[in-house]
Amino acid sequence: MKKIKPPSLSETIMTEIVCPNDTNPMGILQGGRLVQWMDIASAVCAQNHSEHICVTASIDSVKFKSPAKVGDIITIKARITRAFNSSMEIFVQAWAKKVRGQQAYLINESYFTFVALDDNAKPVAVPTVKPGSVSEKKQFADADKRKKSRLLSY
Ligand SMILES: CC(C)(COP(=O)(O)OP(=O)(O)OC[C@H]1O[C@@H](n2cnc3c(N)ncnc32)[C@H](O)[C@@H]1OP(=O)(O)O)[C@@H](O)C(=O)NCCC(=O)NCCS
């Protein structure tokens, strides 16, 4: 029998400071570095939910809404929306905040799909997600449509 877990159990929050090595010559955070951090946060989330090593199977369209600058504090939140058989959809959001000032602003959000692997690197079944809040239930319901359109375009 499959385990059932709520999204809160594997929610992952990661913080970083944008250092000069993370930026372009104008001091703006490089897109690839941000996606790398989002990938790590969502991998931790998927691995905590599944209790297996997970690989990134796909990343949905990634839009860079606002720039972050050197010295900014980046907060990344990764939360599972739904688990299928061996795959899991993780919703990842990233915010930036200046050191002086309280207001964090959204710089990126995307859906990452991870697949859990067994010891032979084969996909393995993962626990079911039990959504609780209204927004978790909506994310859970919509995840099915997103998975179908993702696989169609694959
Ligand atoms: C992801 C991977 C394990 C899938 O293996 P596979 O042999 O194609 O497995 P299957 O066809 O049985 O699919 C397994 C699951 O992956 C999902 N999947 C496969 N390709 C996918 C894609 N491009 N996007 C989203 N989900 C995908 C399937 O829908 C299935 O989900 P389900 O079990 O929940 O129904 C394999 O393609 C792989 O190893 N890719 C490389 C991963 C990688 O190197 N990532 C970067 C480093 S972490």
mmCIF file of C-alpha atoms and ligand atoms in Angstrom:
data_model
loop_
_atom_site.group_PDB
_atom_site.id
_atom_site.type_symbol
_atom_site.label_atom_id
_atom_site.label_comp_id
_atom_site.label_asym_id
_atom_site.label_seq_id
_atom_site.Cartn_x
_atom_site.Cartn_y
_atom_site.Cartn_z
ATOM 1 C CA MET A 1 0.000 0.000 0.000
ATOM 2 C CA LYS A 2 1.297 3.460 -1.004
ATOM 3 C CA LYS A 3 2.126 5.996 1.706
ATOM 4 C CA ILE A 4 0.114 9.239 1.682
ATOM 5 C CA LYS A 5 1.850 12.511 2.580
ATOM 6 C CA PRO A 6 0.766 16.166 2.691
ATOM 7 C CA PRO A 7 2.754 18.776 0.689
ATOM 8 C CA SER A 8 3.833 20.506 3.916
ATOM 9 C CA LEU A 9 5.967 17.518 4.926
ATOM 10 C CA SER A 10 8.420 18.012 2.045
ATOM 11 C CA GLU A 11 8.176 21.777 1.541
ATOM 12 C CA THR A 12 11.699 23.099 1.034
ATOM 13 C CA ILE A 13 12.882 26.674 1.572
ATOM 14 C CA MET A 14 16.375 27.658 0.477
ATOM 15 C CA THR A 15 18.097 31.022 0.816
ATOM 16 C CA GLU A 16 21.110 32.389 -1.040
ATOM 17 C CA ILE A 17 22.944 35.698 -1.283
ATOM 18 C CA VAL A 18 23.731 36.836 -4.830
ATOM 19 C CA CYS A 19 27.553 37.007 -5.002
ATOM 20 C CA PRO A 20 29.614 38.627 -7.795
ATOM 21 C CA ASN A 21 30.353 35.175 -9.222
ATOM 22 C CA ASP A 22 26.589 34.623 -9.741
ATOM 23 C CA THR A 23 26.106 37.715 -11.890
ATOM 24 C CA ASN A 24 26.688 39.162 -15.325
ATOM 25 C CA PRO A 25 28.979 42.215 -15.806
ATOM 26 C CA MET A 26 26.063 44.510 -14.796
ATOM 27 C CA GLY A 27 25.702 42.768 -11.431
ATOM 28 C CA ILE A 28 22.437 41.061 -12.417
ATOM 29 C CA LEU A 29 21.871 37.470 -11.236
ATOM 30 C CA GLN A 30 22.463 35.028 -14.118
ATOM 31 C CA GLY A 31 19.380 33.087 -15.196
ATOM 32 C CA GLY A 32 21.190 29.761 -15.247
ATOM 33 C CA ARG A 33 22.373 30.198 -11.660
ATOM 34 C CA LEU A 34 18.819 30.905 -10.475
ATOM 35 C CA VAL A 35 17.475 27.845 -12.302
ATOM 36 C CA GLN A 36 20.269 25.766 -10.733
ATOM 37 C CA TRP A 37 19.198 26.890 -7.234
ATOM 38 C CA MET A 38 15.537 26.205 -8.086
ATOM 39 C CA ASP A 39 16.526 22.737 -9.343
ATOM 40 C CA ILE A 40 18.338 21.962 -6.078
ATOM 41 C CA ALA A 41 15.447 23.145 -3.878
ATOM 42 C CA SER A 42 12.935 21.123 -5.886
ATOM 43 C CA ALA A 43 15.203 18.033 -5.878
ATOM 44 C CA VAL A 44 15.361 18.194 -2.063
ATOM 45 C CA CYS A 45 11.564 18.489 -1.970
ATOM 46 C CA ALA A 46 11.073 15.509 -4.345
ATOM 47 C CA GLN A 47 13.612 13.385 -2.477
ATOM 48 C CA ASN A 48 12.047 14.150 0.907
ATOM 49 C CA HIS A 49 8.592 13.246 -0.450
ATOM 50 C CA SER A 50 9.670 10.056 -2.229
ATOM 51 C CA GLU A 51 12.553 8.979 0.035
ATOM 52 C CA HIS A 52 14.478 8.089 -3.125
ATOM 53 C CA ILE A 53 17.136 9.693 -5.327
ATOM 54 C CA CYS A 54 15.300 11.761 -7.964
ATOM 55 C CA VAL A 55 16.282 13.149 -11.366
ATOM 56 C CA THR A 56 14.889 16.188 -13.138
ATOM 57 C CA ALA A 57 12.709 14.977 -16.022
ATOM 58 C CA SER A 58 11.484 18.382 -17.199
ATOM 59 C CA ILE A 59 11.252 22.063 -16.365
ATOM 60 C CA ASP A 60 8.229 23.982 -17.650
ATOM 61 C CA SER A 61 8.644 27.415 -19.213
ATOM 62 C CA VAL A 62 10.800 29.607 -17.013
ATOM 63 C CA LYS A 63 10.049 33.345 -17.064
ATOM 64 C CA PHE A 64 12.390 35.860 -15.493
ATOM 65 C CA LYS A 65 9.891 38.430 -14.210
ATOM 66 C CA SER A 66 12.301 40.859 -12.495
ATOM 67 C CA PRO A 67 16.083 41.030 -12.080
ATOM 68 C CA ALA A 68 17.928 40.374 -8.822
ATOM 69 C CA LYS A 69 21.192 42.205 -8.158
ATOM 70 C CA VAL A 70 24.467 41.407 -6.415
ATOM 71 C CA GLY A 71 23.938 41.462 -2.627
ATOM 72 C CA ASP A 72 20.218 40.633 -2.830
ATOM 73 C CA ILE A 73 18.843 37.821 -0.671
ATOM 74 C CA ILE A 74 17.092 35.116 -2.696
ATOM 75 C CA THR A 75 14.458 32.864 -1.145
ATOM 76 C CA ILE A 76 13.305 29.797 -3.041
ATOM 77 C CA LYS A 77 10.272 27.756 -2.025
ATOM 78 C CA ALA A 78 9.627 24.300 -3.515
ATOM 79 C CA ARG A 79 6.376 22.480 -2.798
ATOM 80 C CA ILE A 80 5.008 19.270 -4.286
ATOM 81 C CA THR A 81 1.652 19.649 -6.044
ATOM 82 C CA ARG A 82 1.014 16.043 -7.051
ATOM 83 C CA ALA A 83 2.679 12.654 -7.336
ATOM 84 C CA PHE A 84 1.734 10.296 -10.161
ATOM 85 C CA ASN A 85 3.368 6.857 -10.335
ATOM 86 C CA SER A 86 7.113 7.555 -10.251
ATOM 87 C CA SER A 87 6.972 11.248 -11.187
ATOM 88 C CA MET A 88 6.254 14.286 -9.034
ATOM 89 C CA GLU A 89 5.372 17.838 -9.990
ATOM 90 C CA ILE A 90 7.045 20.500 -7.837
ATOM 91 C CA PHE A 91 5.975 24.164 -7.884
ATOM 92 C CA VAL A 92 8.981 26.421 -7.328
ATOM 93 C CA GLN A 93 8.907 30.160 -6.624
ATOM 94 C CA ALA A 94 11.852 32.523 -6.126
ATOM 95 C CA TRP A 95 11.828 35.955 -4.475
ATOM 96 C CA ALA A 96 14.527 38.616 -4.174
ATOM 97 C CA LYS A 97 14.931 41.131 -1.344
ATOM 98 C CA LYS A 98 17.344 44.014 -0.842
ATOM 99 C CA VAL A 99 19.392 43.926 2.369
ATOM 100 C CA ARG A 100 17.874 47.295 3.337
ATOM 101 C CA GLY A 101 14.109 46.962 3.030
ATOM 102 C CA GLN A 102 11.567 44.345 3.949
ATOM 103 C CA GLN A 103 9.704 43.862 0.688
ATOM 104 C CA ALA A 104 10.537 40.650 -1.179
ATOM 105 C CA TYR A 105 9.424 40.510 -4.815
ATOM 106 C CA LEU A 106 8.751 37.485 -7.027
ATOM 107 C CA ILE A 107 11.472 36.969 -9.653
ATOM 108 C CA ASN A 108 10.621 33.523 -10.990
ATOM 109 C CA GLU A 109 8.224 30.595 -10.780
ATOM 110 C CA SER A 110 7.991 27.320 -12.628
ATOM 111 C CA TYR A 111 6.960 23.676 -12.392
ATOM 112 C CA PHE A 112 9.699 21.056 -12.220
ATOM 113 C CA THR A 113 9.034 17.338 -12.773
ATOM 114 C CA PHE A 114 11.201 14.802 -10.948
ATOM 115 C CA VAL A 115 11.271 11.023 -11.316
ATOM 116 C CA ALA A 116 12.237 8.830 -8.353
ATOM 117 C CA LEU A 117 14.721 6.057 -9.071
ATOM 118 C CA ASP A 118 15.374 2.745 -7.342
ATOM 119 C CA ASP A 119 18.845 1.336 -6.657
ATOM 120 C CA ASN A 120 19.043 0.135 -10.278
ATOM 121 C CA ALA A 121 18.247 3.649 -11.582
ATOM 122 C CA LYS A 122 14.761 2.532 -12.693
ATOM 123 C CA PRO A 123 11.633 4.643 -12.009
ATOM 124 C CA VAL A 124 9.985 3.605 -8.744
ATOM 125 C CA ALA A 125 6.503 4.337 -7.314
ATOM 126 C CA VAL A 126 6.295 7.256 -4.880
ATOM 127 C CA PRO A 127 3.863 8.169 -2.077
ATOM 128 C CA THR A 128 0.560 9.828 -2.977
ATOM 129 C CA VAL A 129 0.091 13.535 -2.206
ATOM 130 C CA LYS A 130 -2.846 14.467 0.021
ATOM 131 C CA PRO A 131 -3.744 18.123 -0.622
ATOM 132 C CA GLY A 132 -5.298 19.997 2.303
ATOM 133 C CA SER A 133 -5.936 23.680 1.577
ATOM 134 C CA VAL A 134 -8.056 25.079 -1.255
ATOM 135 C CA SER A 135 -4.930 26.155 -3.186
ATOM 136 C CA GLU A 136 -3.285 22.736 -2.684
ATOM 137 C CA LYS A 137 -6.454 21.062 -4.017
ATOM 138 C CA LYS A 138 -6.466 23.332 -7.076
ATOM 139 C CA GLN A 139 -2.760 22.713 -7.768
ATOM 140 C CA PHE A 140 -3.407 18.960 -7.370
ATOM 141 C CA ALA A 141 -6.342 18.974 -9.823
ATOM 142 C CA ASP A 142 -4.575 21.137 -12.411
ATOM 143 C CA ALA A 143 -1.387 19.037 -12.227
ATOM 144 C CA ASP A 144 -3.080 16.292 -14.223
ATOM 145 C CA LYS A 145 -3.734 18.646 -17.185
ATOM 146 C CA ARG A 146 -0.201 20.042 -16.958
ATOM 147 C CA LYS A 147 1.300 16.530 -17.029
ATOM 148 C CA LYS A 148 -0.739 15.610 -20.125
ATOM 149 C CA SER A 149 0.264 18.749 -22.056
ATOM 150 C CA ARG A 150 3.887 18.367 -20.930
ATOM 151 C CA LEU A 151 4.072 14.827 -22.275
ATOM 152 C CA LEU A 152 2.308 15.848 -25.521
ATOM 153 C CA SER A 153 5.000 18.425 -26.260
ATOM 154 C CA TYR A 154 7.789 15.983 -25.340
HETATM 155 C C1 LIG B 1 13.338 10.795 -16.474
HETATM 156 C C2 LIG B 1 13.678 9.355 -16.816
HETATM 157 C C3 LIG B 1 14.177 8.633 -15.554
HETATM 158 C C4 LIG B 1 12.405 8.672 -17.294
HETATM 159 O O1 LIG B 1 12.775 7.366 -17.611
HETATM 160 P P1 LIG B 1 11.899 6.495 -18.658
HETATM 161 O O2 LIG B 1 12.606 5.235 -18.893
HETATM 162 O O3 LIG B 1 11.524 7.360 -19.810
HETATM 163 O O4 LIG B 1 10.689 6.129 -17.760
HETATM 164 P P2 LIG B 1 9.161 6.024 -18.106
HETATM 165 O O5 LIG B 1 8.807 6.220 -19.551
HETATM 166 O O6 LIG B 1 8.726 4.755 -17.449
HETATM 167 O O7 LIG B 1 8.563 7.263 -17.297
HETATM 168 C C5 LIG B 1 8.704 7.352 -15.904
HETATM 169 C C6 LIG B 1 7.986 8.580 -15.460
HETATM 170 O O8 LIG B 1 8.666 9.734 -15.952
HETATM 171 C C7 LIG B 1 7.733 10.590 -16.567
HETATM 172 N N1 LIG B 1 8.453 11.312 -17.598
HETATM 173 C C8 LIG B 1 9.281 10.790 -18.520
HETATM 174 N N2 LIG B 1 9.771 11.766 -19.290
HETATM 175 C C9 LIG B 1 9.230 12.931 -18.846
HETATM 176 C C10 LIG B 1 9.350 14.300 -19.227
HETATM 177 N N3 LIG B 1 10.131 14.686 -20.229
HETATM 178 N N4 LIG B 1 8.660 15.226 -18.538
HETATM 179 C C11 LIG B 1 7.869 14.867 -17.499
HETATM 180 N N5 LIG B 1 7.732 13.589 -17.084
HETATM 181 C C12 LIG B 1 8.394 12.632 -17.761
HETATM 182 C C13 LIG B 1 6.660 9.674 -17.112
HETATM 183 O O9 LIG B 1 5.447 10.369 -17.350
HETATM 184 C C14 LIG B 1 6.550 8.682 -15.988
HETATM 185 O O10 LIG B 1 5.774 9.251 -14.942
HETATM 186 P P3 LIG B 1 4.811 8.318 -14.019
HETATM 187 O O11 LIG B 1 5.590 7.097 -13.628
HETATM 188 O O12 LIG B 1 4.502 9.146 -12.826
HETATM 189 O O13 LIG B 1 3.593 8.017 -14.836
HETATM 190 C C15 LIG B 1 14.778 9.246 -17.945
HETATM 191 O O14 LIG B 1 14.261 9.838 -19.122
HETATM 192 C C16 LIG B 1 16.065 9.916 -17.554
HETATM 193 O O15 LIG B 1 16.895 9.335 -16.849
HETATM 194 N N6 LIG B 1 16.285 11.159 -18.032
HETATM 195 C C17 LIG B 1 17.492 11.907 -17.679
HETATM 196 C C18 LIG B 1 17.354 12.575 -16.319
HETATM 197 C C19 LIG B 1 18.509 13.479 -16.027
HETATM 198 O O16 LIG B 1 19.643 13.166 -16.350
HETATM 199 N N7 LIG B 1 18.225 14.643 -15.413
HETATM 200 C C20 LIG B 1 19.226 15.646 -15.147
HETATM 201 C C21 LIG B 1 20.075 15.342 -13.981
HETATM 202 S S1 LIG B 1 19.194 15.188 -12.461
#
